PDB file of C-alpha atoms in Angstrom:
ATOM      1  CA  MET J   3     -82.643   7.595  55.818  1.00 69.00           C
ATOM      2  CA  SER J   4     -80.247   9.977  54.124  1.00 77.00           C
ATOM      3  CA  ASP J   5     -77.516  11.955  55.921  1.00 92.00           C
ATOM      4  CA  VAL J   6     -77.095   9.113  58.393  1.00 96.00           C
ATOM      5  CA  TYR J   7     -74.591   9.241  61.253  1.00 97.00           C
ATOM      6  CA  PHE J   8     -73.360   6.487  63.564  1.00 97.00           C
ATOM      7  CA  ASP J   9     -75.546   7.843  66.371  1.00 96.00           C
ATOM      8  CA  ASP J  10     -78.764   7.514  64.332  1.00 96.00           C
ATOM      9  CA  LEU J  11     -78.697   3.715  64.350  1.00 96.00           C
ATOM     10  CA  GLU J  12     -79.768   1.144  66.914  1.00 95.00           C
ATOM     11  CA  LEU J  13     -79.035  -2.540  67.283  1.00 96.00           C
ATOM     12  CA  ALA J  14     -81.253  -4.818  65.188  1.00 95.00           C
ATOM     13  CA  ASP J  15     -82.320  -1.964  62.876  1.00 97.00           C
ATOM     14  CA  ARG J  16     -82.967  -3.355  59.396  1.00 98.00           C
ATOM     15  CA  PHE J  17     -82.915  -1.641  56.013  1.00 98.00           C
ATOM     16  CA  THR J  18     -83.995  -2.953  52.597  1.00 98.00           C
ATOM     17  CA  SER J  19     -82.647  -1.793  49.227  1.00 98.00           C
ATOM     18  CA  GLU J  20     -84.409  -1.280  45.935  1.00 97.00           C
ATOM     19  CA  PRO J  21     -84.499  -4.340  43.623  1.00 98.00           C
ATOM     20  CA  TYR J  22     -81.766  -4.787  41.005  1.00 98.00           C
ATOM     21  CA  THR J  23     -81.993  -7.003  37.922  1.00 98.00           C
ATOM     22  CA  VAL J  24     -78.836  -8.739  36.653  1.00 98.00           C
ATOM     23  CA  SER J  25     -78.422  -9.083  32.885  1.00 98.00           C
ATOM     24  CA  ALA J  26     -76.486 -11.784  31.036  1.00 97.00           C
ATOM     25  CA  GLN J  27     -74.471  -8.963  29.454  1.00 98.00           C
ATOM     26  CA  ALA J  28     -73.445  -7.674  32.892  1.00 98.00           C
ATOM     27  CA  ILE J  29     -72.454 -11.189  34.045  1.00 98.00           C
ATOM     28  CA  LEU J  30     -70.285 -11.691  30.945  1.00 98.00           C
ATOM     29  CA  ALA J  31     -68.721  -8.204  31.087  1.00 98.00           C
ATOM     30  CA  PHE J  32     -67.722  -8.502  34.750  1.00 98.00           C
ATOM     31  CA  ALA J  33     -66.275 -11.983  34.175  1.00 98.00           C
ATOM     32  CA  GLN J  34     -64.258 -10.846  31.153  1.00 98.00           C
ATOM     33  CA  GLU J  35     -62.639  -8.140  33.274  1.00 98.00           C
ATOM     34  CA  PHE J  36     -62.272  -9.864  36.641  1.00 98.00           C
ATOM     35  CA  ASP J  37     -63.067 -13.608  36.700  1.00 98.00           C
ATOM     36  CA  VAL J  38     -62.180 -15.346  33.446  1.00 97.00           C
ATOM     37  CA  GLN J  39     -63.529 -18.777  34.296  1.00 96.00           C
ATOM     38  CA  PRO J  40     -65.583 -20.714  31.712  1.00 92.00           C
ATOM     39  CA  PHE J  41     -68.769 -20.968  33.802  1.00 94.00           C
ATOM     40  CA  HIS J  42     -68.916 -17.147  33.998  1.00 95.00           C
ATOM     41  CA  LEU J  43     -67.982 -16.537  30.356  1.00 94.00           C
ATOM     42  CA  ASP J  44     -69.402 -19.198  28.091  1.00 92.00           C
ATOM     43  CA  TYR J  45     -72.909 -20.718  27.972  1.00 95.00           C
ATOM     44  CA  ALA J  46     -71.828 -24.173  26.740  1.00 94.00           C
ATOM     45  CA  ALA J  47     -69.014 -24.512  29.276  1.00 93.00           C
ATOM     46  CA  ALA J  48     -71.349 -23.251  32.005  1.00 95.00           C
ATOM     47  CA  ASP J  49     -73.934 -25.913  31.117  1.00 95.00           C
ATOM     48  CA  GLU J  50     -71.312 -28.624  31.667  1.00 93.00           C
ATOM     49  CA  SER J  51     -69.970 -27.121  34.915  1.00 92.00           C
ATOM     50  CA  VAL J  52     -71.121 -27.682  38.487  1.00 91.00           C
ATOM     51  CA  PHE J  53     -73.332 -24.593  38.006  1.00 95.00           C
ATOM     52  CA  GLY J  54     -75.311 -26.276  35.182  1.00 95.00           C
ATOM     53  CA  GLY J  55     -75.649 -22.925  33.386  1.00 97.00           C
ATOM     54  CA  LEU J  56     -74.254 -19.403  33.246  1.00 97.00           C
ATOM     55  CA  ALA J  57     -73.610 -18.029  36.744  1.00 98.00           C
ATOM     56  CA  ALA J  58     -72.372 -14.640  37.912  1.00 98.00           C
ATOM     57  CA  SER J  59     -68.929 -14.400  39.505  1.00 98.00           C
ATOM     58  CA  GLY J  60     -69.228 -14.357  43.271  1.00 98.00           C
ATOM     59  CA  TRP J  61     -67.232 -11.124  43.262  1.00 98.00           C
ATOM     60  CA  HIS J  62     -69.757  -9.621  40.850  1.00 98.00           C
ATOM     61  CA  THR J  63     -72.513 -10.621  43.263  1.00 98.00           C
ATOM     62  CA  ALA J  64     -70.570  -8.987  46.107  1.00 98.00           C
ATOM     63  CA  ALA J  65     -70.107  -5.819  44.024  1.00 98.00           C
ATOM     64  CA  ILE J  66     -73.868  -5.704  43.313  1.00 98.00           C
ATOM     65  CA  ALA J  67     -74.510  -5.977  47.063  1.00 98.00           C
ATOM     66  CA  MET J  68     -72.230  -2.957  47.566  1.00 98.00           C
ATOM     67  CA  ARG J  69     -74.084  -1.045  44.863  1.00 98.00           C
ATOM     68  CA  LEU J  70     -77.369  -1.732  46.642  1.00 98.00           C
ATOM     69  CA  PHE J  71     -75.802  -0.800  49.996  1.00 98.00           C
ATOM     70  CA  THR J  72     -74.397   2.521  48.767  1.00 97.00           C
ATOM     71  CA  THR J  73     -77.528   3.472  46.783  1.00 97.00           C
ATOM     72  CA  GLY J  74     -79.929   2.211  49.462  1.00 96.00           C
ATOM     73  CA  PRO J  75     -81.634   3.739  52.468  1.00 95.00           C
ATOM     74  CA  LEU J  76     -78.449   4.064  54.561  1.00 96.00           C
ATOM     75  CA  ARG J  77     -76.589   7.063  53.117  1.00 95.00           C
ATOM     76  CA  PHE J  78     -73.846   7.812  55.612  1.00 96.00           C
ATOM     77  CA  VAL J  79     -72.445  11.327  55.818  1.00 94.00           C
ATOM     78  CA  GLY J  80     -68.840  10.923  54.691  1.00 92.00           C
ATOM     79  CA  GLY J  81     -69.482   7.337  53.572  1.00 95.00           C
ATOM     80  CA  ALA J  82     -68.874   3.967  55.204  1.00 96.00           C
ATOM     81  CA  VAL J  83     -65.316   2.638  55.119  1.00 96.00           C
ATOM     82  CA  GLY J  84     -65.110  -1.154  55.076  1.00 96.00           C
ATOM     83  CA  LEU J  85     -62.641  -2.434  57.652  1.00 96.00           C
ATOM     84  CA  GLY J  86     -63.153  -6.125  57.114  1.00 98.00           C
ATOM     85  CA  VAL J  87     -65.567  -8.850  56.043  1.00 98.00           C
ATOM     86  CA  ASP J  88     -66.138 -12.338  57.418  1.00 98.00           C
ATOM     87  CA  GLU J  89     -68.438 -15.250  56.692  1.00 98.00           C
ATOM     88  CA  LEU J  90     -68.777 -14.272  53.026  1.00 98.00           C
ATOM     89  CA  ARG J  91     -70.903 -17.029  51.449  1.00 98.00           C
ATOM     90  CA  TRP J  92     -72.667 -17.646  48.136  1.00 98.00           C
ATOM     91  CA  PRO J  93     -75.301 -20.326  48.925  1.00 97.00           C
ATOM     92  CA  VAL J  94     -77.092 -20.092  45.532  1.00 98.00           C
ATOM     93  CA  ALA J  95     -75.688 -18.921  42.179  1.00 98.00           C
ATOM     94  CA  VAL J  96     -76.879 -15.666  40.569  1.00 98.00           C
ATOM     95  CA  ARG J  97     -78.351 -16.183  37.086  1.00 98.00           C
ATOM     96  CA  ALA J  98     -79.131 -13.832  34.209  1.00 98.00           C
ATOM     97  CA  GLY J  99     -82.500 -12.195  34.842  1.00 98.00           C
ATOM     98  CA  ASP J 100     -82.350 -12.589  38.615  1.00 98.00           C
ATOM     99  CA  CYS J 101     -83.806  -9.718  40.584  1.00 98.00           C
ATOM    100  CA  LEU J 102     -81.779  -9.097  43.754  1.00 98.00           C
ATOM    101  CA  GLN J 103     -82.490  -7.138  46.899  1.00 98.00           C
ATOM    102  CA  LEU J 104     -80.255  -6.371  49.879  1.00 98.00           C
ATOM    103  CA  GLU J 105     -81.193  -6.404  53.541  1.00 98.00           C
ATOM    104  CA  THR J 106     -78.813  -4.792  56.041  1.00 98.00           C
ATOM    105  CA  GLU J 107     -79.028  -5.455  59.770  1.00 98.00           C
ATOM    106  CA  ILE J 108     -77.129  -3.563  62.482  1.00 98.00           C
ATOM    107  CA  LEU J 109     -75.471  -6.232  64.670  1.00 98.00           C
ATOM    108  CA  ASP J 110     -73.291  -4.061  66.875  1.00 98.00           C
ATOM    109  CA  ALA J 111     -72.139  -0.466  67.299  1.00 98.00           C
ATOM    110  CA  ARG J 112     -69.120   0.806  69.203  1.00 97.00           C
ATOM    111  CA  LEU J 113     -67.056   3.957  69.292  1.00 97.00           C
ATOM    112  CA  SER J 114     -63.739   3.972  67.471  1.00 96.00           C
ATOM    113  CA  GLN J 115     -60.752   3.991  69.830  1.00 94.00           C
ATOM    114  CA  SER J 116     -58.421   5.677  67.357  1.00 93.00           C
ATOM    115  CA  LYS J 117     -60.861   8.082  65.642  1.00 93.00           C
ATOM    116  CA  PRO J 118     -63.021   9.928  68.199  1.00 92.00           C
ATOM    117  CA  LYS J 119     -65.281  11.415  65.492  1.00 95.00           C
ATOM    118  CA  HIS J 120     -66.150   7.939  64.201  1.00 96.00           C
ATOM    119  CA  GLY J 121     -67.943   4.794  65.271  1.00 97.00           C
ATOM    120  CA  ILE J 122     -67.657   1.212  64.042  1.00 98.00           C
ATOM    121  CA  LEU J 123     -70.801  -0.592  62.931  1.00 98.00           C
ATOM    122  CA  ARG J 124     -70.957  -4.339  62.626  1.00 98.00           C
ATOM    123  CA  ILE J 125     -73.549  -5.190  59.998  1.00 98.00           C
ATOM    124  CA  ARG J 126     -74.918  -8.264  58.265  1.00 98.00           C
ATOM    125  CA  ASN J 127     -75.697  -7.897  54.565  1.00 98.00           C
ATOM    126  CA  VAL J 128     -77.960 -10.524  52.990  1.00 98.00           C
ATOM    127  CA  LEU J 129     -78.720 -10.498  49.270  1.00 98.00           C
ATOM    128  CA  THR J 130     -81.734 -12.512  48.074  1.00 98.00           C
ATOM    129  CA  ASN J 131     -83.148 -13.335  44.641  1.00 98.00           C
ATOM    130  CA  GLN J 132     -86.753 -13.126  43.410  1.00 98.00           C
ATOM    131  CA  LYS J 133     -87.475 -16.580  44.935  1.00 98.00           C
ATOM    132  CA  GLY J 134     -86.328 -15.434  48.359  1.00 98.00           C
ATOM    133  CA  GLU J 135     -83.166 -17.569  48.138  1.00 98.00           C
ATOM    134  CA  VAL J 136     -80.030 -16.118  49.742  1.00 98.00           C
ATOM    135  CA  VAL J 137     -77.390 -15.630  47.027  1.00 98.00           C
ATOM    136  CA  LEU J 138     -74.837 -13.803  49.212  1.00 98.00           C
ATOM    137  CA  SER J 139     -74.347 -13.029  52.867  1.00 98.00           C
ATOM    138  CA  TYR J 140     -71.577 -11.587  54.974  1.00 98.00           C
ATOM    139  CA  VAL J 141     -70.759  -9.746  58.161  1.00 98.00           C
ATOM    140  CA  ALA J 142     -68.754  -6.515  57.886  1.00 98.00           C
ATOM    141  CA  ASN J 143     -67.227  -3.864  60.113  1.00 98.00           C
ATOM    142  CA  ALA J 144     -67.553  -0.332  58.760  1.00 98.00           C
ATOM    143  CA  LEU J 145     -66.172   2.976  60.010  1.00 97.00           C
ATOM    144  CA  VAL J 146     -68.790   5.774  59.906  1.00 97.00           C
ATOM    145  CA  GLN J 147     -68.907   9.354  61.192  1.00 96.00           C
ATOM    146  CA  ARG J 148     -70.486  10.322  64.500  1.00 97.00           C
ATOM    147  CA  ARG J 149     -73.031  13.144  64.586  1.00 96.00           C
ATOM    148  CA  PRO J 150     -70.961  16.309  65.139  1.00 92.00           C
ATOM    149  CA  ASP J 151     -72.869  17.295  68.293  1.00 88.00           C
ATOM    150  CA  ALA J 152     -72.417  13.771  69.713  1.00 83.00           C
ATOM    151  CA  ALA J 153     -68.675  13.409  69.018  1.00 61.00           C
ATOM    152  CA  ARG J 154     -67.031  15.395  71.801  1.00 55.00           C
TER     153      ARG J 154
ATOM    154  CA  MET A  11     -49.033 -24.505  35.978  1.00 69.00           C
ATOM    155  CA  SER A  12     -51.880 -24.798  33.509  1.00 77.00           C
ATOM    156  CA  ASP A  13     -54.435 -27.650  33.438  1.00 92.00           C
ATOM    157  CA  VAL A  14     -54.172 -27.961  37.206  1.00 96.00           C
ATOM    158  CA  TYR A  15     -56.149 -30.540  39.200  1.00 97.00           C
ATOM    159  CA  PHE A  16     -56.724 -30.842  42.945  1.00 97.00           C
ATOM    160  CA  ASP A  17     -54.222 -33.711  43.114  1.00 96.00           C
ATOM    161  CA  ASP A  18     -51.390 -31.606  41.655  1.00 96.00           C
ATOM    162  CA  LEU A  19     -51.109 -29.364  44.719  1.00 96.00           C
ATOM    163  CA  GLU A  20     -49.403 -29.760  48.066  1.00 95.00           C
ATOM    164  CA  LEU A  21     -49.738 -27.928  51.343  1.00 96.00           C
ATOM    165  CA  ALA A  22     -47.712 -24.704  51.551  1.00 95.00           C
ATOM    166  CA  ASP A  23     -47.318 -24.476  47.757  1.00 97.00           C
ATOM    167  CA  ARG A  24     -47.156 -20.807  46.730  1.00 98.00           C
ATOM    168  CA  PHE A  25     -47.919 -19.135  43.431  1.00 98.00           C
ATOM    169  CA  THR A  26     -47.337 -15.539  42.305  1.00 98.00           C
ATOM    170  CA  SER A  27     -49.323 -13.672  39.655  1.00 98.00           C
ATOM    171  CA  GLU A  28     -48.199 -11.205  37.040  1.00 97.00           C
ATOM    172  CA  PRO A  29     -48.243  -7.525  38.123  1.00 98.00           C
ATOM    173  CA  TYR A  30     -51.333  -5.403  37.426  1.00 98.00           C
ATOM    174  CA  THR A  31     -51.441  -1.590  37.371  1.00 98.00           C
ATOM    175  CA  VAL A  32     -54.605   0.175  38.554  1.00 98.00           C
ATOM    176  CA  SER A  33     -55.621   3.355  36.705  1.00 98.00           C
ATOM    177  CA  ALA A  34     -57.620   6.278  38.116  1.00 97.00           C
ATOM    178  CA  GLN A  35     -60.093   5.675  35.297  1.00 98.00           C
ATOM    179  CA  ALA A  36     -60.640   2.066  36.433  1.00 98.00           C
ATOM    180  CA  ILE A  37     -61.110   3.170  40.070  1.00 98.00           C
ATOM    181  CA  LEU A  38     -63.719   5.755  39.046  1.00 98.00           C
ATOM    182  CA  ALA A  39     -65.532   3.419  36.612  1.00 98.00           C
ATOM    183  CA  PHE A  40     -65.860   0.595  39.147  1.00 98.00           C
ATOM    184  CA  ALA A  41     -67.079   3.011  41.823  1.00 98.00           C
ATOM    185  CA  GLN A  42     -69.667   4.570  39.518  1.00 98.00           C
ATOM    186  CA  GLU A  43     -71.149   1.132  38.856  1.00 98.00           C
ATOM    187  CA  PHE A  44     -70.770  -0.556  42.250  1.00 98.00           C
ATOM    188  CA  ASP A  45     -69.664   1.703  45.130  1.00 98.00           C
ATOM    189  CA  VAL A  46     -70.935   5.260  44.770  1.00 97.00           C
ATOM    190  CA  GLN A  47     -69.177   6.752  47.777  1.00 96.00           C
ATOM    191  CA  PRO A  48     -67.448  10.141  47.483  1.00 92.00           C
ATOM    192  CA  PHE A  49     -63.934   8.893  48.360  1.00 94.00           C
ATOM    193  CA  HIS A  50     -64.086   6.461  45.400  1.00 95.00           C
ATOM    194  CA  LEU A  51     -65.672   8.930  42.956  1.00 94.00           C
ATOM    195  CA  ASP A  52     -64.442  12.456  43.541  1.00 92.00           C
ATOM    196  CA  TYR A  53     -60.902  13.759  44.082  1.00 95.00           C
ATOM    197  CA  ALA A  54     -61.878  16.722  46.296  1.00 94.00           C
ATOM    198  CA  ALA A  55     -64.173  14.646  48.518  1.00 93.00           C
ATOM    199  CA  ALA A  56     -61.507  11.927  48.698  1.00 95.00           C
ATOM    200  CA  ASP A  57     -58.893  14.452  49.856  1.00 95.00           C
ATOM    201  CA  GLU A  58     -61.146  15.396  52.789  1.00 93.00           C
ATOM    202  CA  SER A  59     -62.042  11.798  53.699  1.00 92.00           C
ATOM    203  CA  VAL A  60     -60.236   9.370  56.013  1.00 91.00           C
ATOM    204  CA  PHE A  61     -58.432   8.112  52.895  1.00 95.00           C
ATOM    205  CA  GLY A  62     -56.826  11.529  52.271  1.00 95.00           C
ATOM    206  CA  GLY A  63     -57.081  11.003  48.500  1.00 97.00           C
ATOM    207  CA  LEU A  64     -58.773   8.874  45.854  1.00 97.00           C
ATOM    208  CA  ALA A  65     -58.930   5.204  46.887  1.00 98.00           C
ATOM    209  CA  ALA A  66     -60.248   2.144  45.071  1.00 98.00           C
ATOM    210  CA  SER A  67     -63.370   0.435  46.388  1.00 98.00           C
ATOM    211  CA  GLY A  68     -62.448  -2.577  48.494  1.00 98.00           C
ATOM    212  CA  TRP A  69     -64.677  -4.674  46.236  1.00 98.00           C
ATOM    213  CA  HIS A  70     -62.737  -3.423  43.228  1.00 98.00           C
ATOM    214  CA  THR A  71     -59.535  -4.509  44.947  1.00 98.00           C
ATOM    215  CA  ALA A  72     -61.100  -7.927  45.617  1.00 98.00           C
ATOM    216  CA  ALA A  73     -62.182  -8.202  41.971  1.00 98.00           C
ATOM    217  CA  ILE A  74     -58.621  -7.367  40.826  1.00 98.00           C
ATOM    218  CA  ALA A  75     -57.325 -10.144  43.098  1.00 98.00           C
ATOM    219  CA  MET A  76     -59.736 -12.560  41.380  1.00 98.00           C
ATOM    220  CA  ARG A  77     -58.540 -11.371  37.976  1.00 98.00           C
ATOM    221  CA  LEU A  78     -54.945 -12.104  39.001  1.00 98.00           C
ATOM    222  CA  PHE A  79     -55.989 -15.465  40.470  1.00 98.00           C
ATOM    223  CA  THR A  80     -57.859 -16.599  37.342  1.00 97.00           C
ATOM    224  CA  THR A  81     -55.210 -15.313  34.915  1.00 97.00           C
ATOM    225  CA  GLY A  82     -52.300 -16.491  37.058  1.00 96.00           C
ATOM    226  CA  PRO A  83     -50.247 -19.652  37.281  1.00 95.00           C
ATOM    227  CA  LEU A  84     -53.044 -21.777  38.786  1.00 96.00           C
ATOM    228  CA  ARG A  85     -55.377 -22.572  35.877  1.00 95.00           C
ATOM    229  CA  PHE A  86     -57.705 -25.244  37.194  1.00 96.00           C
ATOM    230  CA  VAL A  87     -59.350 -27.635  34.753  1.00 94.00           C
ATOM    231  CA  GLY A  88     -63.065 -26.819  35.033  1.00 92.00           C
ATOM    232  CA  GLY A  89     -62.317 -23.723  37.137  1.00 95.00           C
ATOM    233  CA  ALA A  90     -62.329 -23.049  40.869  1.00 96.00           C
ATOM    234  CA  VAL A  91     -65.725 -22.493  42.482  1.00 96.00           C
ATOM    235  CA  GLY A  92     -65.612 -20.201  45.504  1.00 96.00           C
ATOM    236  CA  LEU A  93     -67.473 -21.714  48.446  1.00 97.00           C
ATOM    237  CA  GLY A  94     -66.755 -19.025  50.988  1.00 98.00           C
ATOM    238  CA  VAL A  95     -64.333 -16.352  52.135  1.00 98.00           C
ATOM    239  CA  ASP A  96     -63.245 -15.315  55.610  1.00 98.00           C
ATOM    240  CA  GLU A  97     -60.854 -12.789  57.119  1.00 98.00           C
ATOM    241  CA  LEU A  98     -61.223 -10.414  54.149  1.00 98.00           C
ATOM    242  CA  ARG A  99     -59.185  -7.336  55.077  1.00 98.00           C
ATOM    243  CA  TRP A 100     -57.951  -4.164  53.360  1.00 98.00           C
ATOM    244  CA  PRO A 101     -54.997  -2.976  55.490  1.00 97.00           C
ATOM    245  CA  VAL A 102     -53.850  -0.266  53.040  1.00 98.00           C
ATOM    246  CA  ALA A 103     -55.884   1.593  50.399  1.00 98.00           C
ATOM    247  CA  VAL A 104     -55.271   1.028  46.670  1.00 98.00           C
ATOM    248  CA  ARG A 105     -54.370   4.240  44.809  1.00 98.00           C
ATOM    249  CA  ALA A 106     -54.303   5.198  41.142  1.00 98.00           C
ATOM    250  CA  GLY A 107     -51.030   4.001  39.630  1.00 98.00           C
ATOM    251  CA  ASP A 108     -50.504   1.218  42.156  1.00 98.00           C
ATOM    252  CA  CYS A 109     -48.964  -1.950  40.752  1.00 98.00           C
ATOM    253  CA  LEU A 110     -50.494  -5.014  42.435  1.00 98.00           C
ATOM    254  CA  GLN A 111     -49.413  -8.625  42.585  1.00 98.00           C
ATOM    255  CA  LEU A 112     -51.178 -11.653  44.092  1.00 98.00           C
ATOM    256  CA  GLU A 113     -49.639 -14.468  46.080  1.00 98.00           C
ATOM    257  CA  THR A 114     -51.678 -17.632  46.652  1.00 98.00           C
ATOM    258  CA  GLU A 115     -50.778 -20.196  49.300  1.00 98.00           C
ATOM    259  CA  ILE A 116     -52.340 -23.647  49.696  1.00 98.00           C
ATOM    260  CA  LEU A 117     -53.368 -23.923  53.361  1.00 98.00           C
ATOM    261  CA  ASP A 118     -55.318 -27.174  53.290  1.00 98.00           C
ATOM    262  CA  ALA A 119     -56.679 -29.752  50.856  1.00 98.00           C
ATOM    263  CA  ARG A 120     -59.443 -32.292  51.464  1.00 97.00           C
ATOM    264  CA  LEU A 121     -61.728 -34.418  49.354  1.00 97.00           C
ATOM    265  CA  SER A 122     -65.300 -33.250  48.842  1.00 96.00           C
ATOM    266  CA  GLN A 123     -67.835 -35.378  50.721  1.00 94.00           C
ATOM    267  CA  SER A 124     -70.674 -34.623  48.324  1.00 93.00           C
ATOM    268  CA  LYS A 125     -68.779 -34.481  45.002  1.00 93.00           C
ATOM    269  CA  PRO A 126     -66.389 -37.457  44.638  1.00 92.00           C
ATOM    270  CA  LYS A 127     -64.764 -35.999  41.511  1.00 95.00           C
ATOM    271  CA  HIS A 128     -63.823 -32.813  43.391  1.00 96.00           C
ATOM    272  CA  GLY A 129     -61.609 -31.637  46.197  1.00 97.00           C
ATOM    273  CA  ILE A 130     -61.789 -28.550  48.394  1.00 98.00           C
ATOM    274  CA  LEU A 131     -58.724 -26.316  48.649  1.00 98.00           C
ATOM    275  CA  ARG A 132     -58.302 -23.815  51.439  1.00 98.00           C
ATOM    276  CA  ILE A 133     -56.144 -20.986  50.146  1.00 98.00           C
ATOM    277  CA  ARG A 134     -54.821 -17.657  51.360  1.00 98.00           C
ATOM    278  CA  ASN A 135     -54.722 -14.863  48.796  1.00 98.00           C
ATOM    279  CA  VAL A 136     -52.542 -11.842  49.593  1.00 98.00           C
ATOM    280  CA  LEU A 137     -52.425  -8.823  47.283  1.00 98.00           C
ATOM    281  CA  THR A 138     -49.494  -6.424  47.684  1.00 98.00           C
ATOM    282  CA  ASN A 139     -48.626  -3.078  46.099  1.00 98.00           C
ATOM    283  CA  GLN A 140     -45.312  -1.893  44.624  1.00 98.00           C
ATOM    284  CA  LYS A 141     -44.053  -0.982  48.120  1.00 98.00           C
ATOM    285  CA  GLY A 142     -44.701  -4.502  49.403  1.00 98.00           C
ATOM    286  CA  GLU A 143     -47.654  -3.320  51.511  1.00 98.00           C
ATOM    287  CA  VAL A 144     -50.581  -5.733  51.820  1.00 98.00           C
ATOM    288  CA  VAL A 145     -53.678  -4.091  50.303  1.00 98.00           C
ATOM    289  CA  LEU A 146     -55.972  -7.145  50.536  1.00 98.00           C
ATOM    290  CA  SER A 147     -55.900 -10.560  52.131  1.00 98.00           C
ATOM    291  CA  TYR A 148     -58.383 -13.337  52.672  1.00 98.00           C
ATOM    292  CA  VAL A 149     -58.799 -17.047  53.193  1.00 98.00           C
ATOM    293  CA  ALA A 150     -61.093 -18.932  50.793  1.00 98.00           C
ATOM    294  CA  ASN A 151     -62.445 -22.408  50.232  1.00 98.00           C
ATOM    295  CA  ALA A 152     -62.660 -23.412  46.577  1.00 98.00           C
ATOM    296  CA  LEU A 153     -64.076 -26.521  44.902  1.00 97.00           C
ATOM    297  CA  VAL A 154     -61.779 -27.879  42.166  1.00 97.00           C
ATOM    298  CA  GLN A 155     -61.746 -31.025  40.034  1.00 96.00           C
ATOM    299  CA  ARG A 156     -59.735 -34.113  40.907  1.00 97.00           C
ATOM    300  CA  ARG A 157     -57.463 -35.635  38.284  1.00 96.00           C
ATOM    301  CA  PRO A 158     -59.685 -38.162  36.427  1.00 92.00           C
ATOM    302  CA  ASP A 159     -57.355 -41.100  37.154  1.00 88.00           C
ATOM    303  CA  ALA A 160     -57.255 -40.177  40.861  1.00 83.00           C
ATOM    304  CA  ALA A 161     -61.001 -39.694  41.388  1.00 61.00           C
ATOM    305  CA  ARG A 162     -62.342 -43.218  41.667  1.00 55.00           C
TER     306      ARG A 162
END
């Protein structure tokens, strides 16, 4: 679905992204810029950490989920503005070579009180690896535009 | 504080990071890789959006907070492993040229049930801009090492 508006979605609708493969280089580059902890930066230190090997920063994993959300089947006209996120969890670490895929579910939809041309979607994003393990999940509220002929 | 262990912290302790200035180039580069929405990528589209001008991706803002956390005064021996985040909010958009600073508060501290050499800290991270406006806040649980002579 491209050119999506608030009014085009229904509760329990689900959307799946393309797959995305994470390289060791990408894990190291993100960590060097944003999360300079040994288990994200150094193979030997990572082996001795609770991760038992190089693991992506959780914020890198979250950024990959956003990439898959914004390049996926739900292309909102005017974009989707994140209002807040809860229940952000990383049950399994992301490793170099992992192939990730995002599933988005519409949990709730309500009109915005303050912006009559917009609605607020409550969504659950779940990112899984090639084994089907959940590596990231969260619930988010996002502000999206209403279809012009619906927003009166 | 460098070489910090779980046992070195007390409830309500607060720590402040160095300042960090966000460039337009960094906002655009992050968005091109992770959040390809017009208001993070294109000045004209951003002017017409609800942001009224170029704004950093919320996940970029979160990644900057992690950079300031991991390069700040709290350098945990063995690192801090994020277990989960709640109440992640972006009350004010981050703009090119903004100077951001992170404050971390210790909300709770308890021993890990499953990992006797570790404790779990509950922290609040609050990122503010040069006007003192909160641009990001969240509560997180992080697994950190106990001081070797304390963990018996």
